[in-house]
XYZ file of C-alpha atoms in Angstrom:
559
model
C -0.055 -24.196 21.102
C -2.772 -22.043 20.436
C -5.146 -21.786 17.311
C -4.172 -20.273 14.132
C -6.588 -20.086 11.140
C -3.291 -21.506 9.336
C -0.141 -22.621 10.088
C 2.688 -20.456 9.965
C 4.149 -21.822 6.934
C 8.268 -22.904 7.547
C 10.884 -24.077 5.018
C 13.958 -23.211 3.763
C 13.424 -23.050 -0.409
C 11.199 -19.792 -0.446
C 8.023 -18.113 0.663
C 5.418 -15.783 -1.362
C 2.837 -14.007 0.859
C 0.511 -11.643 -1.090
C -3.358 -10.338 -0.957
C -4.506 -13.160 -3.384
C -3.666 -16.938 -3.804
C -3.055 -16.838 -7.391
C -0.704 -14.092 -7.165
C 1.196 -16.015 -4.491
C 0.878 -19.157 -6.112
C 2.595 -17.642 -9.385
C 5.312 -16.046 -7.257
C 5.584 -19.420 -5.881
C 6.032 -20.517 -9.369
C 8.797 -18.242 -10.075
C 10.922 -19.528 -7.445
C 10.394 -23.121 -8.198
C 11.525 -22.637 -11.277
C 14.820 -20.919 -10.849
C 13.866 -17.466 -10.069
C 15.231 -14.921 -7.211
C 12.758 -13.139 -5.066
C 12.626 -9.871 -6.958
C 11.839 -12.457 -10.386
C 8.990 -13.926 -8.069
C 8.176 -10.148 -6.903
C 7.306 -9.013 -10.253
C 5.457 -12.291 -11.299
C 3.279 -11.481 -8.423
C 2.401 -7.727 -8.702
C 1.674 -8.261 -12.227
C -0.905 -10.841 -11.553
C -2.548 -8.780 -8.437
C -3.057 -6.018 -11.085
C -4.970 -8.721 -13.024
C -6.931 -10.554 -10.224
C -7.708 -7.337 -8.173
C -8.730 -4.667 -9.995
C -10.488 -3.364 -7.062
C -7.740 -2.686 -5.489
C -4.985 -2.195 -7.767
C -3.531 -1.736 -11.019
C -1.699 -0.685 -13.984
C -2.210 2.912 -13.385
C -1.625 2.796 -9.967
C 1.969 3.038 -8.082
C 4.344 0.691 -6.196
C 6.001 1.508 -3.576
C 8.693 -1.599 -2.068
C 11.551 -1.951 0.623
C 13.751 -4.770 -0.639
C 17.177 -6.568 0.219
C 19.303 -7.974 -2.143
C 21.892 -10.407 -0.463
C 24.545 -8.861 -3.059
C 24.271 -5.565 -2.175
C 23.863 -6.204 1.501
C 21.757 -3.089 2.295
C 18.260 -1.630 2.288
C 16.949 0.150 -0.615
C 13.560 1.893 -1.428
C 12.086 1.352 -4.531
C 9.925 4.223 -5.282
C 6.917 3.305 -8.268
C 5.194 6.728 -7.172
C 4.134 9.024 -9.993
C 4.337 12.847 -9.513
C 1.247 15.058 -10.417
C 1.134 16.382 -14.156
C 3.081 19.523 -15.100
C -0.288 21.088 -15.420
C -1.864 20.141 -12.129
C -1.259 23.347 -9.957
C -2.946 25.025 -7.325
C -4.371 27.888 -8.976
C -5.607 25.515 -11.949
C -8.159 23.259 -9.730
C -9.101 26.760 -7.816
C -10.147 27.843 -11.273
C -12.471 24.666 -11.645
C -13.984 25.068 -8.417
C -12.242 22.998 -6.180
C -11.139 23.121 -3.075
C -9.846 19.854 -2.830
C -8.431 17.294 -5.517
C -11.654 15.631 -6.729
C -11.339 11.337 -5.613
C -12.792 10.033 -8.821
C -11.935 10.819 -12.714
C -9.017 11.955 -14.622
C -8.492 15.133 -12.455
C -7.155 13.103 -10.167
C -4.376 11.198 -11.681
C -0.525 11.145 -11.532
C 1.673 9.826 -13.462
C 1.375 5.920 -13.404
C 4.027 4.872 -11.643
C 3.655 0.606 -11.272
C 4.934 -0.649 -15.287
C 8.141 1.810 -14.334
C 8.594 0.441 -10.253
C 8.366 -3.573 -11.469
C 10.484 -2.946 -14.362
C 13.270 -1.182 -12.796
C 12.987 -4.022 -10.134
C 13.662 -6.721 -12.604
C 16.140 -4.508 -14.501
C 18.144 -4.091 -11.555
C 17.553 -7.054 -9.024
C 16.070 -9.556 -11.171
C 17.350 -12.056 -13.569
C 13.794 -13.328 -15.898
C 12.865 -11.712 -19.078
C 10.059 -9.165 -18.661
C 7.831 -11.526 -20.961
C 8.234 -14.496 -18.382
C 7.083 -12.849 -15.501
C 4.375 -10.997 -17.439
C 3.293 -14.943 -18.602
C 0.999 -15.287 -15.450
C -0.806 -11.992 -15.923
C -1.306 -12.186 -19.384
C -2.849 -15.953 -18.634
C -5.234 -14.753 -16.343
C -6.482 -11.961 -18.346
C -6.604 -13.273 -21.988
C -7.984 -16.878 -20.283
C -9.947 -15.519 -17.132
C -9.581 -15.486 -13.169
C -11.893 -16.898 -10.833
C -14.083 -13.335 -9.828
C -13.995 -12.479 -5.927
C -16.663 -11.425 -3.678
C -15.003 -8.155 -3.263
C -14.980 -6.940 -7.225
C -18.530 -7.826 -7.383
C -19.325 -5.489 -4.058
C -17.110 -2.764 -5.781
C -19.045 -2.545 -9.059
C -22.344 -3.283 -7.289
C -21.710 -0.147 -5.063
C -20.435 2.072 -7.832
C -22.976 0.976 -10.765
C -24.159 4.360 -11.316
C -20.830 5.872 -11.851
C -19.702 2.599 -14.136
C -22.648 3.287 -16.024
C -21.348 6.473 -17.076
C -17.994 5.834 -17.958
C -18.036 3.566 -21.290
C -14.929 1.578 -20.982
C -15.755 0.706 -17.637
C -19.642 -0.147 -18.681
C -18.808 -2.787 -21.543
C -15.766 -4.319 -18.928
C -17.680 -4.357 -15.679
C -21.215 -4.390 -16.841
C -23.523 -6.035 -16.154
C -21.620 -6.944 -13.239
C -19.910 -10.771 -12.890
C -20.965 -13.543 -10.802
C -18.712 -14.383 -7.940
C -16.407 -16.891 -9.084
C -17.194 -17.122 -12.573
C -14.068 -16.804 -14.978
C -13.475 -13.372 -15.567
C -11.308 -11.771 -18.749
C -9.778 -8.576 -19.421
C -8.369 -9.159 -23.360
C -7.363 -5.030 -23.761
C -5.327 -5.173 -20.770
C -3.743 -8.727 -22.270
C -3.199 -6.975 -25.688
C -1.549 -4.287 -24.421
C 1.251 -6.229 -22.541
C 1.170 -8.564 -25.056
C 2.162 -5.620 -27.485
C 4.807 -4.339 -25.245
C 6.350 -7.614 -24.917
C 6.465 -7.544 -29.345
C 7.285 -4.333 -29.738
C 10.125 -4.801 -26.893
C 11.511 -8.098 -28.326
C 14.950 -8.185 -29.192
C 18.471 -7.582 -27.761
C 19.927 -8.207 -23.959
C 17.348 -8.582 -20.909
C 18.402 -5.432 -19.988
C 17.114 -3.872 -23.593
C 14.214 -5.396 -23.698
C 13.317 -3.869 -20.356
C 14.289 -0.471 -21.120
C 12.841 -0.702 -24.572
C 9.363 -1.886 -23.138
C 9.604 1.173 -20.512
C 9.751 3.478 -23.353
C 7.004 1.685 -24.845
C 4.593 2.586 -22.065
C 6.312 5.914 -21.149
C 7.068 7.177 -24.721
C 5.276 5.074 -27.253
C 1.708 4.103 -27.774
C 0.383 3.198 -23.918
C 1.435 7.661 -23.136
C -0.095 8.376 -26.663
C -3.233 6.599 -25.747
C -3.556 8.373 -22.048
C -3.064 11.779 -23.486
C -5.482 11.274 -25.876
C -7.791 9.576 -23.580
C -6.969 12.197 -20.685
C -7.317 15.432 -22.935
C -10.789 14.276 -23.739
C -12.099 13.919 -20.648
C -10.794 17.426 -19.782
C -7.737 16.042 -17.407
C -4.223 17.368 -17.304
C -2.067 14.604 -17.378
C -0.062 14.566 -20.903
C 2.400 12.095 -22.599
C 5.244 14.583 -21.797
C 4.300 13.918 -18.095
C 4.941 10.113 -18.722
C 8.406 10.758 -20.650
C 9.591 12.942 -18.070
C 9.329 10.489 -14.872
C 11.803 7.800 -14.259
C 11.226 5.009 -10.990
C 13.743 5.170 -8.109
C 16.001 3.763 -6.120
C 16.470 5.758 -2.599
C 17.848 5.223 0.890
C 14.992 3.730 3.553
C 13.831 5.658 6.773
C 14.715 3.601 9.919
C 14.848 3.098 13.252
C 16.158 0.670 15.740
C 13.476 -1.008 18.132
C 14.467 -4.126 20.277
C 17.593 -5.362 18.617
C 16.263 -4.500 15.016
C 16.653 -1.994 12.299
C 13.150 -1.053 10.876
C 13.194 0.024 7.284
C 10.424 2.363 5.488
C 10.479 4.462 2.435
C 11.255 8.363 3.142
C 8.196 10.863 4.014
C 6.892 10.876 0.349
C 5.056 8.045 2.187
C 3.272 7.253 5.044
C 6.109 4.606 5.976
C 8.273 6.606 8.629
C 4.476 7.037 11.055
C 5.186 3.790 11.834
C 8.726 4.794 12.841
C 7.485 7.251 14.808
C 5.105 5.273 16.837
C 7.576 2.798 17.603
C 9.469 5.170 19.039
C 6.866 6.297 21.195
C 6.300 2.845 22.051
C 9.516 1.881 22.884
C 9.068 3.912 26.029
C 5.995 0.976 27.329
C 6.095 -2.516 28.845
C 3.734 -3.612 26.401
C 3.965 -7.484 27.864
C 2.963 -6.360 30.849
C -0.357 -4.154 29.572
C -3.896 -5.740 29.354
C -5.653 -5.912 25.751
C -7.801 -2.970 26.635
C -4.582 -1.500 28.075
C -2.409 -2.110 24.862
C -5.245 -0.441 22.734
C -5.276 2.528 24.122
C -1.494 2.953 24.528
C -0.909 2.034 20.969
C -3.641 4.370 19.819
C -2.776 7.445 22.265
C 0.922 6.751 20.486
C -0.827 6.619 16.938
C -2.707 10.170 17.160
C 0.638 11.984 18.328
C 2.899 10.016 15.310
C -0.657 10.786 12.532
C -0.627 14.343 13.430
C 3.086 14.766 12.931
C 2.268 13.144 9.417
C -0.505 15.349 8.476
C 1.903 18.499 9.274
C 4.902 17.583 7.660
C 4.795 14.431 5.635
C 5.308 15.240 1.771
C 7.363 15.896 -1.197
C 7.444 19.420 -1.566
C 9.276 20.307 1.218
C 12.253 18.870 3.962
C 10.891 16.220 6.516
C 12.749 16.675 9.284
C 12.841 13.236 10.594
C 15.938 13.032 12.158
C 14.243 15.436 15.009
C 10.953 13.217 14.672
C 12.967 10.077 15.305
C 14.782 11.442 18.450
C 15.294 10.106 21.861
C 14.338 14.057 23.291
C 11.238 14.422 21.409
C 9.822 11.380 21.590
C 10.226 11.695 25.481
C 8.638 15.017 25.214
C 5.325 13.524 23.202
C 5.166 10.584 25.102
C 4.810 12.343 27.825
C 1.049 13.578 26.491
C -0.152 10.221 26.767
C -2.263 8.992 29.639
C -4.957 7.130 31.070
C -7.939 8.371 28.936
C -8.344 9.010 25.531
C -7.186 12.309 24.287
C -9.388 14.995 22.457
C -6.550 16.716 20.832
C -5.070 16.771 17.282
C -1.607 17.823 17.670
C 1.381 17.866 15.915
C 4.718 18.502 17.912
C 6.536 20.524 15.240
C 4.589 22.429 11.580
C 0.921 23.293 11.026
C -2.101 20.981 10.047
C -3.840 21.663 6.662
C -7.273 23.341 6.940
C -10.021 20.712 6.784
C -12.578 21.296 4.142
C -16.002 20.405 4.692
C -16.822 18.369 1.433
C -19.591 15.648 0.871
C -18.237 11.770 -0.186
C -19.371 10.483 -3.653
C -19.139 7.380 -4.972
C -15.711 5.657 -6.309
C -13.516 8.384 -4.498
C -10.847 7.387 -1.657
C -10.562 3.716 -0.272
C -14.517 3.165 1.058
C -13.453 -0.438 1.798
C -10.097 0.106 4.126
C -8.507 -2.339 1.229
C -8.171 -0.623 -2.102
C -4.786 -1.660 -2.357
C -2.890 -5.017 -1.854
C 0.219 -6.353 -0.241
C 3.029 -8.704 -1.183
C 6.253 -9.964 0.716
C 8.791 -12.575 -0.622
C 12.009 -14.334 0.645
C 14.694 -16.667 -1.716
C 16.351 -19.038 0.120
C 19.447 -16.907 -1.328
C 18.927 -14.113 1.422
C 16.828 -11.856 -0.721
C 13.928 -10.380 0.763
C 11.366 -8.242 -0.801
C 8.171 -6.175 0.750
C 5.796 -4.126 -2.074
C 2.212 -2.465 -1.243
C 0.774 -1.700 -4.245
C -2.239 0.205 -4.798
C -4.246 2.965 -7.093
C -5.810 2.589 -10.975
C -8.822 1.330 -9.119
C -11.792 -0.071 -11.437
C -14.100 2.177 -9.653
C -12.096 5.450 -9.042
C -11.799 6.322 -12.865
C -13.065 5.244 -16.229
C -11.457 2.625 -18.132
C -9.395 3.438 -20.890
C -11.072 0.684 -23.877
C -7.557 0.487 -25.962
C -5.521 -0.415 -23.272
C -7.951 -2.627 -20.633
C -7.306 -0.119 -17.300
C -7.718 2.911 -15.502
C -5.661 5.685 -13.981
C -5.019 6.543 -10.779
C -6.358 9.265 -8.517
C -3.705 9.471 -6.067
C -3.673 13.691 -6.344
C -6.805 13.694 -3.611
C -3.263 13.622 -1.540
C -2.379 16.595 -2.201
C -3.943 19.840 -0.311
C -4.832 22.699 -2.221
C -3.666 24.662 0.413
C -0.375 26.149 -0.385
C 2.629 26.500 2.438
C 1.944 22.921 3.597
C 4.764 19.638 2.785
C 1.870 17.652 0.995
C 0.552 20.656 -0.992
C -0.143 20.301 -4.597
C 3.268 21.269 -6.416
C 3.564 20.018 -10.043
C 6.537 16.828 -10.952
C 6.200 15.939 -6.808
C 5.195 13.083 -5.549
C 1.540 12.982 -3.320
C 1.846 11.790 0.152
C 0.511 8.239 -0.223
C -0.601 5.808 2.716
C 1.769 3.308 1.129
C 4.292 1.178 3.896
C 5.974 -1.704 2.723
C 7.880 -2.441 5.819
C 11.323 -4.826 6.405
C 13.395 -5.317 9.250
C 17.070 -6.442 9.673
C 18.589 -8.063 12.400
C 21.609 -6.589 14.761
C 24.036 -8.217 12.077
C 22.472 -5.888 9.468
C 20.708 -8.992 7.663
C 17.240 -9.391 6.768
C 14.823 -11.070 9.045
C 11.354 -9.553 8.565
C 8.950 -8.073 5.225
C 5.688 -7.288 6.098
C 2.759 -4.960 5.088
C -0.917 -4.485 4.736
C -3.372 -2.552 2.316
C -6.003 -0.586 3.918
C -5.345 3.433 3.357
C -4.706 5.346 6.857
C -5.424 1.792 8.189
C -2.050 0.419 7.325
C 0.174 1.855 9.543
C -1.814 0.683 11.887
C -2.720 -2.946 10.897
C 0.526 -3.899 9.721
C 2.498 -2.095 13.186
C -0.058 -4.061 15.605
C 1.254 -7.337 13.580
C 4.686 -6.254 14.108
C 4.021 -5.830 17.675
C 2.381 -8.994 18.472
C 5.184 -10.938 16.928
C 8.253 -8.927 17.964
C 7.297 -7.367 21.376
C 4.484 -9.826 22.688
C 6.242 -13.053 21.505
C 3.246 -14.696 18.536
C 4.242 -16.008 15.298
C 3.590 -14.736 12.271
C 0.031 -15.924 11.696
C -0.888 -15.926 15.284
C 0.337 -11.859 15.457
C -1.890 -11.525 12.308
C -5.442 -13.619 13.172
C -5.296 -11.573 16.758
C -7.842 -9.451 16.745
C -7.594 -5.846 15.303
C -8.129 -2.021 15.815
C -7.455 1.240 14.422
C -8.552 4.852 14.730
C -9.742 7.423 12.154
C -8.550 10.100 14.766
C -6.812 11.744 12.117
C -7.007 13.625 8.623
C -8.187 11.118 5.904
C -5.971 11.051 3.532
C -8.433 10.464 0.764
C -11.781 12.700 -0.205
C -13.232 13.877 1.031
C -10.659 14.403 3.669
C -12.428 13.759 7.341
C -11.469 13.980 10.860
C -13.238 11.507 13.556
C -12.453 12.792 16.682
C -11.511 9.744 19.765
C -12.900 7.333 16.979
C -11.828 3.562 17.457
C -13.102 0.638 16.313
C -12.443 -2.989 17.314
C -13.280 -6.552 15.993
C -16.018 -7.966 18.448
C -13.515 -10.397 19.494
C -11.676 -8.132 22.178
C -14.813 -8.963 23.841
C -17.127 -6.692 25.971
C -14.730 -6.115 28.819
C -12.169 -4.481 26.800
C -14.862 -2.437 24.553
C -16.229 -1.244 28.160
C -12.993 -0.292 29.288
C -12.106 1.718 26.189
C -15.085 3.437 26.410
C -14.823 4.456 30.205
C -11.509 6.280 28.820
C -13.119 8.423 26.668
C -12.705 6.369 23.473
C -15.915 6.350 21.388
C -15.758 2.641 19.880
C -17.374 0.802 16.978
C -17.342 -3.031 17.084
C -16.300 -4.369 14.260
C -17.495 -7.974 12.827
C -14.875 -10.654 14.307
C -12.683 -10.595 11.231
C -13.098 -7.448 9.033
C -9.888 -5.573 9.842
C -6.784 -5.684 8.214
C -5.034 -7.993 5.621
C -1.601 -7.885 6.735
C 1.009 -10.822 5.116
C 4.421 -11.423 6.457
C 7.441 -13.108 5.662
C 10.520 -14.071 7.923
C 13.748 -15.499 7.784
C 16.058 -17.058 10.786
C 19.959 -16.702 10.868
C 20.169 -20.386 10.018
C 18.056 -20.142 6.456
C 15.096 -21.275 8.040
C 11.736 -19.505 6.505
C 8.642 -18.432 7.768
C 5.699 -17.281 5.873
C 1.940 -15.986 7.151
C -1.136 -14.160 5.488
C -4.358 -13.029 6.485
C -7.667 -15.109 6.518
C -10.137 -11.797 6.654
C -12.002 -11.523 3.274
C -11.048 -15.427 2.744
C -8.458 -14.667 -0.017
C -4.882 -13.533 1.315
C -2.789 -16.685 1.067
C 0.834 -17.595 1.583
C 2.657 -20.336 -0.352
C 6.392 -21.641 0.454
C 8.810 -25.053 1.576
C-alpha cells in the first residue's frame, strides 16, 4: 500500500467531501441526523458561503450534477444568473470598455446561489430551509475560525478594500489567522428571510423565502446599492430569473456514463478530452509521457470551448462528442508540444490586450470551492460553487455580502456563443462532475475549484482513479499539472502559449523531458495545485470518500 496524506475514508452511512472541514462536518451533521444528501448538500454550501468568503458566496452561483435514487436519472441543477437586462454590448462600449471590467458592480449577474440551494431542497430535499441555514447562521452571528487564505486575499487587495466601505469596516483591518471571525449583516439577513418566510408547508416557506431575496427586501437593497455605484443590475433582473433543472452532457468512457452540465459551462471540455483520451494506453505511458498526452488533448478540447461554448447560441456537441471528429483531432497530437491554438469547428474571440488589477478574475487558481455528497439511500450529489468574492466587489453593509462579477465571461465581441447578450447565462469555468455505472446507477461525484484549472485538476483525478487504477485520495495527493495554453476566462483575458506548470514532485526527469518537447514549464511548490474532493459508491452500498490536503483545509467526513 502506498502513502496517502489520508485514508480514503469507507463506510456505508454517508460521506461529505467539501473545500472546508466545517462545511463537511455540518453536512456530516445533516446526515446523522436524518437528512438525505441534497438536506446535507445545502447545509454545506450555506456554510462554505460563510467560512470562505474568498472564494464564494451569496452573490455568487451554483452550479451541481445530482442523482436522486427516486428519480433514477441525472439532472443539472443550474444556480447561474444571466447578465442584467441592461448589460449589452453597445452599453459597456459606451463606458470605454472593451472587455467586462473583473472587479465592481459592472460586473455582476444576477445572483444565482439563494435560488440553486433552494430549489435543491424544494425539490430533492426533505429539511426546512431554517434547519439547514442553522449552521451558517452559527458561524456568522458566533464566528469561524479565519484561514490563511482570507487573510492573503484581503492582504493582497487592501487598497481596493480600502475604498469600498462595506468591505473596509468587514475586512479591515484585516483578521488574524485563526481568530474567530463574524459576519452579523450576512446572519441578519438570513435570519430575516427565515421570519419573514415562516409559516405554511416546507414547500411555502421555501418559495416564500425565494421571493424574499428575489422580490422583497434582499433585490430592493441590490438595486439600490447597484444604481449607486453606477451598475446595471436592477430588482426586475432578480424577479425575472428562476434556477433550473436541465438534462446533463455525457459521455461514455470505460464502462461509465460521465455527466456534466450543458455548454453554459465549462463541464462538457472535460467530455471532450476524454474522448480524445480514450484513443491512449494511458497505463502504459510514463509520467512525463501522460503529461504531455493529457495536455496536447487539453489545448484541442480548450480551444473548442473558447469557440463555441456559451449561452447565446447552439453548442453543437453532439458533433464535438463524436467518434469521427475526435479521430480527426486526435490525430494533431504528437510527440512535442504544439504551438497552435485551434479549434476544430467556429472562430476564437479576439484577444484584447488589457492590464490585470487587483480583485479581478481568480489570481489564486481557487476562488471558488467544491462539495460532493453520498446517502447511504443511493443519492449522490456534486456542486462547485463559486463568485460574490470578498475581494472582487464591495460589500453591500445591509445585507453582509457582495455580488458577483461573473460578466468578465462574456466577450464584447458580438457573433461569438459567449458574447455578451442580456437574460443569458456567461460561460462559467464551473464542472461539478458525476459518473454512473453500466447499470445507469451512481458510482462517482467529484470536482475541484480553481477557474480554467478545473477541468483540468478534477479530469487528472478522474484519470488516476478510473484509468490508472488509485483510490480516491491516492488519484488526488498525486502530483498535479495544468496549462494556461488557452484564453483565460477571467480579466483580463490572457493567452500563455506551450505554458505548463508542474508540482516539483514529478521530479527533474519528467520536467526535463517536458521541456525537450517544446513545453515551457514552471515548477510548482510540491503541493499547490488543485483541491479536488471526491465521493464514491460500490454496487454493494459500500462508500468511499477523499479530499485534498493542498492549502491544509479540504476535508472529508463519513462511516
Amino acid at each position: 500500500m502506498s502513502f496517502t496524506t489520508r485514508p480514503e475514508l469507507r463506510g456505508t452511512f454517508g460521506m461529505v467531501a467539501s473545500t472546508h472541514w466545517l462545511a463537511s462536518a455540518a453536512g456530516m451533521s445533516v446526515l446523522e441526523r436524518g437528512g438525505n444528501a441534497f438536506d446535507a448538500a445545502v447545509a454545506t454550501g450555506f456554510t462554505l458561503q460563510v467560512v470562505e468568503p474568498h472564494l464564494n458566496g451569496p452573490g455568487g452561483e451554483v452550479p451541481a450534477i445530482l442523482f436522486p435514487v427516486d428519480k433514477g436519472e441525472p439532472i443539472a441543477l443550474c444556480g447561474q444568473g444571466v447578465a442584467p437586462a441592461a448589460a449589452t454590448i453597445a452599453r459597456y462600449h459606451e463606458r470605454g470598455h472593451e472587455l467586462v471590467p473583473g472587479t465592481g458592480v459592472l460586473a455582476a449577474c444576477v445572483p444565482g446561489a439563494f435560488g440553486g440551494w433552494l430549489l435543491l431542497l424544494e425539490q430533492f430535499g426533505t429539511w426546512r430551509l431554517a434547519d439547514v441555514l442553522e449552521f451558517a447562521i452559527g458561524y456568522a452571528e458566533r464566528g469561524f475560525p479565519l484561514v490563511a487564505g482570507i487573510r492573503a486575499t484581503i492582504d493582497r487587495t487592501e487598497d481596493l478594500l480600502r475604498d469600498w466601505p462595506g468591505s473596509s469596516d468587514l475586512y479591515l483591518p484585516a483578521p488574524e489567522v485563526g481568530a474567530l471571525f463574524r459576519n452579523p449583516a450576512l446572519a441578519a439577513t438570513y435570519r430575516r428571510i427565515i421570519e419573514e418566510s415562516r409559516g405554511g408547508s416546507r414547500a411555502e416557506e421555501i418559495e416564500q423565502a425565494r421571493r424574499t431575496w428575489y422580490e422583497g427586501f434582499v433585490a430592493e437593497e441590490i438595486d439600490r446599492f447597484v444604481a449607486a455605484e453606477g451598475g446595471l443590475l436592477t430588482a426586475d433582473d432578480l424577479a425575472r430569473w428562476r434556477a433550473t433543472l436541465e438534462p446533463v452532457a455525457k459521455l461514455e468512457y470505460r464502462g461509465l456514463t460521465v455527466c456534466k452540465t450543458l455548454p453554459w459551462a465549462a463541464g462538457p471540455v472535460g467530455l471532450q478530452q476524454l474522448a480524445l483520451l480514450d484513443g491512449f494506453d494511458l497505463a502504459e505511458l510514463t509520467p512525463a509521457e501522460f503529461v504531455h498526452v493529457v495536455t496536447e488533448c487539453a489545448k484541442l478540447a480548450f480551444a473548442d470551448r473558447d469557440a463555441l461554448y456559451g449561452d447565446a447560441e447552439e453548442v453543437p456537441l453532439e458533433t464535438l462528442l463524436s467518434k469521427a471528429y475526435n479521430e480527426e483531432r486526435r490525430a494533431l497530437v504528437n510527440h512535442d508540444a504544439s504551438g497552435a491554438y485551434r479549434p476544430g469547428i467556429g472562430r476564437l474571440p479576439r484577444i484584447i490586450e488589457a492590464p490585470a488589477t487587483p480583485g479581478a478574475g481568480e489570481p489564486t487558481r481557487g476562488d471558488t470551492v467544491h462539495l460532493d455528497v453520498a446517502d447511504r439511500h443511493g443519492n449522490m450529489f456534486s456542486a462547485t460553487p463559486s463568485g460574490g468574492w470578498l475581494q472582487s466587489s464591495p460589500v453591500i453593509p445591509s445585507l453582509g455580502w457582495p455580488l458577483g462579477t461573473r460578466a468578465q465571461m462574456f466577450w464584447l465581441e458580438e457573433g461569438l456563443p459567449s458574447s455578451l447578450v442580456p437574460g443569458t447565462r456567461p460561460r462559467t469555468t464551473l464542472c461539478p462532475g458525476l459518473a454512473l455505472r453500466d447499470d445507469g446507477t451512481p458510482y462517482l461525484a467529484w470536482g475541484t475549484p480553481g477557474g480554467d484549472q478545473q477541468e483540468q485538476w478534477a479530469l487528472h483525478a478522474f484519470l488516476r482513479h478510473v484509468a490508472l487504477g488509485l483510490d480516491l485520495q491516492a488519484a488526488i495527493d498525486a502530483p498535479e499539472f495544468h496549462m494556461d495554453h488557452l484564453i483565460s476566462s477571467f480579466f483580463p483575458r490572457g493567452f500563455a502559449r506551450r505554458s505548463l506548470t508542474i508540482e516539483e514532485r514529478f521530479g527533474d526527469e519528467v520536467a526535463d523531458d517536458l521541456r525537450r518537447r517544446g513545453h515551457d514549464v514552471e515548477v510548482s511548490g510540491p503541493w499547490t495545485l488543485g483541491r479536488v474532493t471526491a465521493v464514491a459508491r460500490e454496487p454493494d452500498g459500500l462508500l468511499k470518500a477523499g479530499a485534498n490536503p493542498r492549502g491544509m483545509q479540504g476535508y472529508a467526513a463519513g462511516r
